PDB file of C-alpha atoms in Angstrom:
ATOM      1  CA  ILE Q1037      21.567  -6.526 -11.770  1.00 95.00           C
ATOM      2  CA  ILE Q1038      19.803  -3.374 -10.638  1.00 94.00           C
ATOM      3  CA  GLY Q1039      16.482  -4.341  -9.037  1.00 92.00           C
ATOM      4  CA  GLY Q1040      15.501  -7.230  -6.792  1.00 90.00           C
ATOM      5  CA  GLY Q1041      11.974  -7.757  -8.086  1.00 84.00           C
ATOM      6  CA  SER Q1042      10.802 -10.611 -10.281  1.00 80.00           C
ATOM      7  CA  VAL Q1043      12.741  -9.569 -13.410  1.00 82.00           C
ATOM      8  CA  GLY Q1044      15.950  -8.943 -11.469  1.00 89.00           C
ATOM      9  CA  LEU Q1045      15.921 -12.200  -9.525  1.00 90.00           C
ATOM     10  CA  GLU Q1046      14.815 -14.330 -12.479  1.00 88.00           C
ATOM     11  CA  GLY Q1047      17.439 -12.674 -14.695  1.00 89.00           C
ATOM     12  CA  GLY Q1048      20.065 -13.159 -11.984  1.00 92.00           C
ATOM     13  CA  ALA Q1049      19.250 -16.840 -11.551  1.00 91.00           C
ATOM     14  CA  ALA Q1050      19.376 -17.377 -15.322  1.00 90.00           C
ATOM     15  CA  GLN Q1051      22.757 -15.645 -15.622  1.00 92.00           C
ATOM     16  CA  ALA Q1052      24.091 -17.579 -12.613  1.00 92.00           C
ATOM     17  CA  ALA Q1053      23.033 -20.809 -14.336  1.00 90.00           C
ATOM     18  CA  TYR Q1054      25.156 -19.738 -17.325  1.00 91.00           C
ATOM     19  CA  GLY Q1055      28.178 -19.330 -15.056  1.00 91.00           C
ATOM     20  CA  LYS Q1056      28.086 -15.563 -14.511  1.00 91.00           C
ATOM     21  CA  LYS Q1057      28.928 -14.190 -11.075  1.00 93.00           C
ATOM     22  CA  VAL Q1058      25.840 -12.116 -10.349  1.00 95.00           C
ATOM     23  CA  THR Q1059      25.217  -9.333  -7.853  1.00 97.00           C
ATOM     24  CA  VAL Q1060      21.614  -8.205  -7.480  1.00 96.00           C
ATOM     25  CA  ILE Q1061      21.274  -4.694  -6.049  1.00 96.00           C
ATOM     26  CA  GLU Q1062      17.940  -3.731  -4.483  1.00 94.00           C
ATOM     27  CA  MET Q1063      17.161  -0.247  -3.139  1.00 93.00           C
ATOM     28  CA  LEU Q1064      14.626  -1.415  -0.536  1.00 91.00           C
ATOM     29  CA  PRO Q1065      15.903  -2.717   2.818  1.00 92.00           C
ATOM     30  CA  GLN Q1066      14.459  -6.144   1.926  1.00 88.00           C
ATOM     31  CA  LEU Q1067      13.298  -7.815  -1.275  1.00 85.00           C
ATOM     32  CA  PRO Q1068       9.805  -6.731  -2.383  1.00 74.00           C
ATOM     33  CA  LYS Q1069       7.077  -8.873  -0.840  1.00 69.00           C
ATOM     34  CA  GLY Q1070       4.451 -10.518  -2.999  1.00 59.00           C
ATOM     35  CA  VAL Q1071       6.113  -9.726  -6.336  1.00 53.00           C
ATOM     36  CA  VAL Q1072       8.321 -12.801  -6.541  1.00 54.00           C
ATOM     37  CA  ARG Q1073       6.813 -16.030  -5.298  1.00 61.00           C
ATOM     38  CA  ALA Q1074      10.087 -17.970  -5.488  1.00 72.00           C
ATOM     39  CA  ASP Q1075      12.441 -15.262  -4.209  1.00 80.00           C
ATOM     40  CA  LYS Q1076      14.221 -17.510  -1.689  1.00 84.00           C
ATOM     41  CA  GLU Q1077      14.908 -20.196  -4.280  1.00 87.00           C
ATOM     42  CA  LEU Q1078      16.134 -17.640  -6.816  1.00 88.00           C
ATOM     43  CA  CYS Q1079      18.449 -16.062  -4.226  1.00 91.00           C
ATOM     44  CA  GLU Q1080      19.825 -19.509  -3.390  1.00 91.00           C
ATOM     45  CA  ILE Q1081      20.589 -20.152  -7.065  1.00 92.00           C
ATOM     46  CA  ILE Q1082      22.418 -16.829  -7.335  1.00 93.00           C
ATOM     47  CA  GLU Q1083      24.356 -17.301  -4.083  1.00 94.00           C
ATOM     48  CA  SER Q1084      25.257 -20.953  -4.762  1.00 93.00           C
ATOM     49  CA  ALA Q1085      26.927 -19.795  -7.996  1.00 93.00           C
ATOM     50  CA  GLY Q1086      29.097 -17.325  -6.058  1.00 94.00           C
ATOM     51  CA  GLY Q1087      26.836 -14.304  -6.477  1.00 94.00           C
ATOM     52  CA  ALA Q1088      25.158 -12.062  -3.936  1.00 96.00           C
ATOM     53  CA  VAL Q1089      21.912 -10.217  -3.290  1.00 95.00           C
ATOM     54  CA  LYS Q1090      22.483  -6.781  -1.727  1.00 96.00           C
ATOM     55  CA  THR Q1091      19.506  -4.942  -0.271  1.00 95.00           C
ATOM     56  CA  GLY Q1092      19.430  -1.352   0.960  1.00 96.00           C
ATOM     57  CA  ARG Q1093      21.640  -0.150  -1.917  1.00 97.00           C
ATOM     58  CA  LYS Q1094      20.688   2.820  -4.097  1.00 95.00           C
ATOM     59  CA  LEU Q1095      22.313   3.027  -7.532  1.00 95.00           C
ATOM     60  CA  LEU Q1096      24.329   6.219  -7.965  1.00 96.00           C
ATOM     61  CA  SER Q1097      26.247   5.641 -11.215  1.00 94.00           C
ATOM     62  CA  ILE Q1098      27.177   3.067 -13.836  1.00 93.00           C
ATOM     63  CA  HIS Q1099      30.698   2.902 -15.286  1.00 91.00           C
ATOM     64  CA  THR Q1100      32.298   0.632 -17.882  1.00 89.00           C
ATOM     65  CA  ASP Q1101      33.715  -1.754 -15.272  1.00 93.00           C
ATOM     66  CA  HIS Q1102      31.752  -1.073 -12.061  1.00 94.00           C
ATOM     67  CA  VAL Q1103      28.619   0.417 -10.526  1.00 95.00           C
ATOM     68  CA  VAL Q1104      28.551   2.762  -7.541  1.00 97.00           C
ATOM     69  CA  CYS Q1105      25.801   2.425  -4.939  1.00 97.00           C
ATOM     70  CA  LEU Q1106      24.889   4.150  -1.716  1.00 97.00           C
ATOM     71  CA  ASN Q1107      24.453   1.864   1.270  1.00 97.00           C
ATOM     72  CA  THR Q1108      21.274   3.408   2.673  1.00 96.00           C
ATOM     73  CA  ALA Q1109      21.919   2.074   6.189  1.00 96.00           C
ATOM     74  CA  SER Q1110      25.510   3.309   6.593  1.00 97.00           C
ATOM     75  CA  GLY Q1111      25.477   6.219   4.139  1.00 97.00           C
ATOM     76  CA  GLU Q1112      28.718   4.939   2.568  1.00 97.00           C
ATOM     77  CA  GLU Q1113      29.354   4.568  -1.162  1.00 98.00           C
ATOM     78  CA  GLU Q1114      30.156   1.062  -2.398  1.00 97.00           C
ATOM     79  CA  SER Q1115      31.617  -0.060  -5.719  1.00 97.00           C
ATOM     80  CA  TYR Q1116      30.713  -3.355  -7.391  1.00 96.00           C
ATOM     81  CA  PRO Q1117      32.801  -4.636 -10.317  1.00 95.00           C
ATOM     82  CA  CYS Q1118      30.871  -5.666 -13.442  1.00 93.00           C
ATOM     83  CA  ASP Q1119      31.160  -6.252 -17.166  1.00 91.00           C
ATOM     84  CA  THR Q1120      27.391  -6.163 -17.809  1.00 90.00           C
ATOM     85  CA  VAL Q1121      24.506  -4.319 -16.154  1.00 92.00           C
ATOM     86  CA  LEU Q1122      20.898  -5.484 -16.358  1.00 90.00           C
ATOM     87  CA  MET Q1123      18.417  -2.758 -15.433  1.00 89.00           C
ATOM     88  CA  ALA Q1124      15.411  -4.412 -13.810  1.00 87.00           C
ATOM     89  CA  ALA Q1125      14.143  -1.602 -11.615  1.00 82.00           C
ATOM     90  CA  GLY Q1126      11.018   0.433 -11.266  1.00 70.00           C
ATOM     91  CA  LEU Q1127       8.123  -0.990 -13.240  1.00 68.00           C
ATOM     92  CA  LYS Q1128       5.537   1.726 -13.629  1.00 72.00           C
ATOM     93  CA  PRO Q1129       2.467   1.762 -15.890  1.00 74.00           C
ATOM     94  CA  ARG Q1130       2.589   4.467 -18.595  1.00 74.00           C
ATOM     95  CA  LYS Q1131      -1.078   5.289 -19.018  1.00 75.00           C
ATOM     96  CA  ASP Q1132      -0.326   8.458 -21.004  1.00 78.00           C
ATOM     97  CA  THR Q1133       1.236   6.286 -23.727  1.00 77.00           C
ATOM     98  CA  VAL Q1134      -1.870   4.091 -23.794  1.00 74.00           C
ATOM     99  CA  ASN Q1135      -4.128   7.115 -24.194  1.00 74.00           C
ATOM    100  CA  ALA Q1136      -1.934   8.462 -27.010  1.00 76.00           C
ATOM    101  CA  LEU Q1137      -2.200   5.110 -28.820  1.00 74.00           C
ATOM    102  CA  ARG Q1138      -5.970   5.080 -28.427  1.00 72.00           C
ATOM    103  CA  HIS Q1139      -6.229   8.286 -30.433  1.00 72.00           C
ATOM    104  CA  ALA Q1140      -3.487   7.532 -32.978  1.00 74.00           C
ATOM    105  CA  ILE Q1141      -5.665   5.604 -35.438  1.00 69.00           C
ATOM    106  CA  PRO Q1142      -9.459   5.900 -35.575  1.00 65.00           C
ATOM    107  CA  GLU Q1143     -11.443   2.725 -34.901  1.00 62.00           C
ATOM    108  CA  THR Q1144      -8.496   1.065 -33.115  1.00 63.00           C
ATOM    109  CA  GLU Q1145      -9.041  -0.934 -29.946  1.00 68.00           C
ATOM    110  CA  VAL Q1146      -6.248  -0.649 -27.347  1.00 71.00           C
ATOM    111  CA  TYR Q1147      -6.325  -3.063 -24.419  1.00 74.00           C
ATOM    112  CA  VAL Q1148      -4.222  -2.578 -21.295  1.00 76.00           C
ATOM    113  CA  ILE Q1149      -2.764  -5.846 -19.984  1.00 76.00           C
ATOM    114  CA  GLY Q1150       0.262  -7.106 -18.063  1.00 74.00           C
ATOM    115  CA  ASP Q1151       2.623  -4.632 -16.394  1.00 73.00           C
ATOM    116  CA  CYS Q1152       1.015  -1.803 -18.351  1.00 75.00           C
ATOM    117  CA  LEU Q1153      -1.984  -2.315 -16.076  1.00 75.00           C
ATOM    118  CA  ARG Q1154       0.077  -2.860 -12.891  1.00 74.00           C
ATOM    119  CA  PRO Q1155       3.391  -4.665 -12.161  1.00 71.00           C
ATOM    120  CA  ARG Q1156       2.915  -8.377 -11.434  1.00 69.00           C
ATOM    121  CA  MET Q1157       4.198 -11.830 -12.329  1.00 70.00           C
ATOM    122  CA  ILE Q1158       4.843 -12.828 -15.963  1.00 70.00           C
ATOM    123  CA  GLY Q1159       2.173 -15.556 -15.755  1.00 75.00           C
ATOM    124  CA  ASP Q1160      -0.474 -12.913 -15.051  1.00 77.00           C
ATOM    125  CA  ALA Q1161       0.508 -11.028 -18.199  1.00 76.00           C
ATOM    126  CA  VAL Q1162       0.500 -14.187 -20.327  1.00 81.00           C
ATOM    127  CA  ARG Q1163      -2.986 -15.161 -19.119  1.00 80.00           C
ATOM    128  CA  GLU Q1164      -4.284 -11.632 -19.725  1.00 81.00           C
ATOM    129  CA  GLY Q1165      -2.733 -11.557 -23.195  1.00 81.00           C
ATOM    130  CA  PHE Q1166      -4.251 -14.906 -24.081  1.00 81.00           C
ATOM    131  CA  GLY Q1167      -7.659 -13.968 -22.724  1.00 78.00           C
ATOM    132  CA  THR Q1168      -7.624 -10.556 -24.386  1.00 77.00           C
ATOM    133  CA  ALA Q1169      -6.673 -12.026 -27.773  1.00 77.00           C
ATOM    134  CA  LEU Q1170      -9.295 -14.721 -27.480  1.00 74.00           C
ATOM    135  CA  ILE Q1171     -12.153 -12.485 -26.424  1.00 71.00           C
ATOM    136  CA  SER Q1172     -11.265  -9.561 -28.709  1.00 70.00           C
ATOM    137  CA  SER Q1173     -11.185 -11.926 -31.693  1.00 69.00           C
ATOM    138  CA  TYR Q1174     -14.564 -13.234 -30.543  1.00 65.00           C
ATOM    139  CA  MET Q1175     -15.914  -9.668 -30.395  1.00 65.00           C
ATOM    140  CA  ILE Q1176     -14.498  -8.808 -33.842  1.00 63.00           C
ATOM    141  CA  SER Q1177     -16.021 -11.962 -35.264  1.00 63.00           C
ATOM    142  CA  ALA Q1178     -19.481 -10.713 -34.276  1.00 61.00           C
ATOM    143  CA  LYS Q1179     -19.423  -8.840 -37.594  1.00 60.00           C
ATOM    144  CA  LEU Q1180     -18.690 -12.069 -39.500  1.00 56.00           C
ATOM    145  CA  PRO Q1181     -21.480 -14.627 -38.865  1.00 55.00           C
ATOM    146  CA  GLY Q1182     -19.615 -17.719 -40.122  1.00 53.00           C
ATOM    147  CA  ILE Q1183     -16.519 -17.069 -38.028  1.00 50.00           C
ATOM    148  CA  ARG Q1184     -18.617 -16.020 -35.056  1.00 49.00           C
ATOM    149  CA  ALA Q1185     -20.444 -19.345 -35.015  1.00 49.00           C
ATOM    150  CA  PHE Q1186     -17.101 -21.177 -35.302  1.00 51.00           C
ATOM    151  CA  LEU Q1187     -15.518 -19.267 -32.392  1.00 52.00           C
ATOM    152  CA  HIS Q1188     -18.671 -19.335 -30.284  1.00 52.00           C
ATOM    153  CA  ARG Q1189     -18.493 -23.136 -30.123  1.00 54.00           C
ATOM    154  CA  ARG Q1190     -14.798 -23.041 -29.137  1.00 55.00           C
ATOM    155  CA  VAL Q1191     -14.578 -20.251 -26.534  1.00 55.00           C
ATOM    156  CA  PRO Q1192     -15.449 -21.712 -23.144  1.00 55.00           C
ATOM    157  CA  GLU Q1193     -18.149 -19.822 -21.281  1.00 58.00           C
ATOM    158  CA  VAL Q1194     -15.882 -19.407 -18.254  1.00 55.00           C
ATOM    159  CA  TRP Q1195     -13.382 -17.424 -20.386  1.00 56.00           C
ATOM    160  CA  LYS Q1196     -16.148 -15.187 -21.677  1.00 55.00           C
ATOM    161  CA  GLU Q1197     -17.262 -14.528 -18.099  1.00 60.00           C
ATOM    162  CA  ARG Q1198     -13.714 -13.883 -16.912  1.00 58.00           C
ATOM    163  CA  TYR Q1199     -12.248 -11.766 -19.714  1.00 56.00           C
ATOM    164  CA  LEU Q1200     -15.156  -9.980 -21.387  1.00 54.00           C
ATOM    165  CA  PRO Q1201     -16.029  -7.717 -18.401  1.00 52.00           C
ATOM    166  CA  ALA Q1202     -12.336  -6.933 -17.880  1.00 49.00           C
ATOM    167  CA  LEU Q1203     -11.951  -5.757 -21.467  1.00 47.00           C
ATOM    168  CA  HIS Q1204     -14.778  -3.281 -21.080  1.00 45.00           C
ATOM    169  CA  THR Q1205     -13.424  -1.825 -17.827  1.00 43.00           C
ATOM    170  CA  VAL Q1206      -9.797  -1.649 -19.041  1.00 42.00           C
ATOM    171  CA  LYS Q1207     -10.631   0.024 -22.370  1.00 41.00           C
ATOM    172  CA  ASP Q1208     -11.878   3.263 -20.800  1.00 37.00           C
TER     173      ASP Q1208
END
Protein backbone atom coordinates (compact mmCIF):
# COMPACT_ATOMS: atom_id res chain seq x y z
CA ILE A 1 0.00 0.00 0.00
CA ILE A 2 1.48 3.31 -1.08
CA GLY A 3 0.67 5.93 1.57
CA GLY A 4 0.56 5.76 5.35
CA GLY A 5 -2.32 8.16 5.92
CA SER A 6 -5.84 7.23 6.96
CA VAL A 7 -6.79 5.48 3.69
CA GLY A 8 -3.54 3.53 3.54
CA LEU A 9 -3.60 2.31 7.13
CA GLU A 10 -7.32 1.53 7.14
CA GLY A 11 -6.99 -0.29 3.81
CA GLY A 12 -3.94 -2.16 5.11
CA ALA A 13 -5.70 -3.26 8.29
CA ALA A 14 -8.72 -4.43 6.28
CA GLN A 15 -6.55 -6.44 3.88
CA ALA A 16 -4.56 -7.90 6.78
CA ALA A 17 -7.85 -9.02 8.35
CA TYR A 18 -8.60 -10.88 5.10
CA GLY A 19 -5.28 -12.72 5.37
CA LYS A 20 -3.17 -10.61 3.00
CA LYS A 21 0.44 -9.90 3.91
CA VAL A 22 0.49 -6.11 3.74
CA THR A 23 3.36 -3.65 3.45
CA VAL A 24 2.47 0.01 3.89
CA ILE A 25 5.01 2.38 2.33
CA GLU A 26 5.06 5.98 3.56
CA MET A 27 7.32 8.69 2.09
CA LEU A 28 7.54 10.76 5.29
CA PRO A 29 10.05 9.73 7.97
CA GLN A 30 7.12 9.01 10.31
CA LEU A 31 3.39 8.46 9.85
CA PRO A 32 1.42 11.70 9.36
CA LYS A 33 0.30 13.21 12.66
CA GLY A 34 -3.32 14.12 13.25
CA VAL A 35 -4.67 12.43 10.11
CA VAL A 36 -5.21 8.98 11.59
CA ARG A 37 -6.48 8.86 15.14
CA ALA A 38 -5.99 5.10 15.50
CA ASP A 39 -2.66 4.78 13.67
CA LYS A 40 -0.97 2.68 16.37
CA GLU A 41 -3.84 0.20 16.51
CA LEU A 42 -3.98 -0.06 12.72
CA CYS A 43 -0.22 -0.65 12.53
CA GLU A 44 -0.54 -3.38 15.17
CA ILE A 45 -3.24 -5.11 13.12
CA ILE A 46 -1.04 -5.01 10.02
CA GLU A 47 2.10 -6.18 11.85
CA SER A 48 0.32 -8.94 13.82
CA ALA A 49 -0.79 -10.42 10.48
CA GLY A 50 2.83 -10.57 9.28
CA GLY A 51 2.85 -7.24 7.47
CA ALA A 52 5.01 -4.16 7.90
CA VAL A 53 4.82 -0.38 7.89
CA LYS A 54 7.86 1.22 6.21
CA THR A 55 8.40 4.95 6.63
CA GLY A 56 10.95 7.09 4.82
CA ARG A 57 10.39 5.25 1.52
CA LYS A 58 9.68 7.09 -1.74
CA LEU A 59 7.96 5.12 -4.50
CA LEU A 60 10.06 4.97 -7.66
CA SER A 61 8.26 2.39 -9.82
CA ILE A 62 5.53 -0.25 -9.85
CA HIS A 63 6.02 -3.58 -11.64
CA THR A 64 3.78 -6.61 -12.07
CA ASP A 65 5.30 -8.46 -9.11
CA HIS A 66 7.10 -5.80 -7.03
CA VAL A 67 7.47 -2.10 -6.27
CA VAL A 68 10.77 -0.23 -6.08
CA CYS A 69 11.27 2.45 -3.43
CA LEU A 70 14.06 4.76 -2.41
CA ASN A 71 15.04 4.59 1.25
CA THR A 72 15.31 8.33 1.91
CA ALA A 73 17.64 7.85 4.89
CA SER A 74 20.20 5.56 3.23
CA GLY A 75 19.69 6.55 -0.41
CA GLU A 76 19.44 2.87 -1.38
CA GLU A 77 16.77 1.36 -3.63
CA GLU A 78 14.59 -1.35 -2.08
CA SER A 79 12.27 -3.84 -3.76
CA TYR A 80 9.06 -5.11 -2.16
CA PRO A 81 7.25 -8.12 -3.65
CA CYS A 82 3.52 -7.69 -4.31
CA ASP A 83 0.59 -9.01 -6.30
CA THR A 84 -1.63 -5.95 -5.70
CA VAL A 85 -0.89 -2.26 -5.18
CA LEU A 86 -3.28 0.12 -3.44
CA MET A 87 -2.49 3.77 -4.13
CA ALA A 88 -3.45 5.79 -1.06
CA ALA A 89 -1.10 8.74 -1.37
CA GLY A 90 -1.36 12.45 -1.74
CA LEU A 91 -4.87 13.73 -1.12
CA LYS A 92 -5.12 17.19 -2.61
CA PRO A 93 -8.25 19.30 -3.17
CA ARG A 94 -8.97 20.00 -6.87
CA LYS A 95 -10.63 23.39 -6.69
CA ASP A 96 -10.30 23.96 -10.45
CA THR A 97 -12.62 20.97 -11.02
CA VAL A 98 -15.14 22.44 -8.58
CA ASN A 99 -15.11 25.78 -10.39
CA ALA A 100 -15.57 24.04 -13.75
CA LEU A 101 -18.60 22.18 -12.37
CA ARG A 102 -20.10 25.39 -11.04
CA HIS A 103 -20.24 26.82 -14.55
CA ALA A 104 -21.21 23.61 -16.37
CA ILE A 105 -24.97 23.93 -15.89
CA PRO A 106 -26.73 27.22 -15.11
CA GLU A 107 -28.62 27.41 -11.82
CA THR A 108 -26.66 24.48 -10.34
CA GLU A 109 -25.47 24.58 -6.75
CA VAL A 110 -22.07 22.94 -6.12
CA TYR A 111 -21.02 22.40 -2.51
CA VAL A 112 -17.46 21.54 -1.51
CA ILE A 113 -17.31 18.94 1.27
CA GLY A 114 -15.02 16.18 2.53
CA ASP A 115 -11.51 15.81 1.11
CA CYS A 116 -12.43 18.18 -1.71
CA LEU A 117 -12.37 20.91 0.93
CA ARG A 118 -9.26 19.58 2.74
CA PRO A 119 -7.99 16.05 3.56
CA ARG A 120 -9.38 14.71 6.85
CA MET A 121 -11.05 11.70 8.43
CA ILE A 122 -13.94 9.89 6.70
CA GLY A 123 -16.30 10.78 9.57
CA ASP A 124 -15.80 14.48 8.84
CA ALA A 125 -16.82 13.95 5.23
CA VAL A 126 -19.89 11.91 6.19
CA ARG A 127 -21.07 14.58 8.64
CA GLU A 128 -20.51 17.33 6.07
CA GLY A 129 -22.35 15.34 3.40
CA PHE A 130 -25.28 14.72 5.71
CA GLY A 131 -25.43 18.33 6.85
CA THR A 132 -25.08 19.68 3.32
CA ALA A 133 -27.86 17.43 2.00
CA LEU A 134 -30.12 18.31 4.88
CA ILE A 135 -29.64 22.06 4.73
CA SER A 136 -29.58 22.32 0.92
CA SER A 137 -32.88 20.42 0.75
CA TYR A 138 -34.21 22.83 3.38
CA MET A 139 -33.08 25.80 1.27
CA ILE A 140 -34.61 24.32 -1.92
CA SER A 141 -37.85 23.70 -0.08
CA ALA A 142 -38.16 27.43 0.61
CA LYS A 143 -39.76 27.63 -2.84
CA LEU A 144 -42.34 24.98 -1.90
CA PRO A 145 -44.36 26.14 1.15
CA GLY A 146 -45.86 22.75 2.08
CA ILE A 147 -42.53 20.94 2.04
CA ARG A 148 -40.80 23.85 3.73
CA ALA A 149 -43.17 23.69 6.69
CA PHE A 150 -42.66 19.91 6.89
CA LEU A 151 -38.84 20.17 6.88
CA HIS A 152 -38.77 23.21 9.14
CA ARG A 153 -40.33 21.17 11.95
CA ARG A 154 -37.81 18.34 11.45
CA VAL A 155 -34.46 20.12 10.99
CA PRO A 156 -33.00 20.82 14.42
CA GLU A 157 -31.99 24.42 14.98
CA VAL A 158 -28.46 23.38 15.93
CA TRP A 159 -27.97 21.85 12.45
CA LYS A 160 -29.20 25.02 10.80
CA GLU A 161 -26.73 27.04 12.88
CA ARG A 162 -23.88 24.65 12.14
CA TYR A 163 -24.31 23.91 8.44
CA LEU A 164 -26.11 26.90 6.92
CA PRO A 165 -23.23 29.41 7.39
CA ALA A 166 -20.73 26.83 6.10
CA LEU A 167 -22.70 26.35 2.89
CA HIS A 168 -22.60 30.05 2.14
CA THR A 169 -18.84 30.34 2.73
CA VAL A 170 -17.96 27.15 0.81
CA LYS A 171 -20.08 27.99 -2.25
CA ASP A 172 -17.99 31.01 -3.26
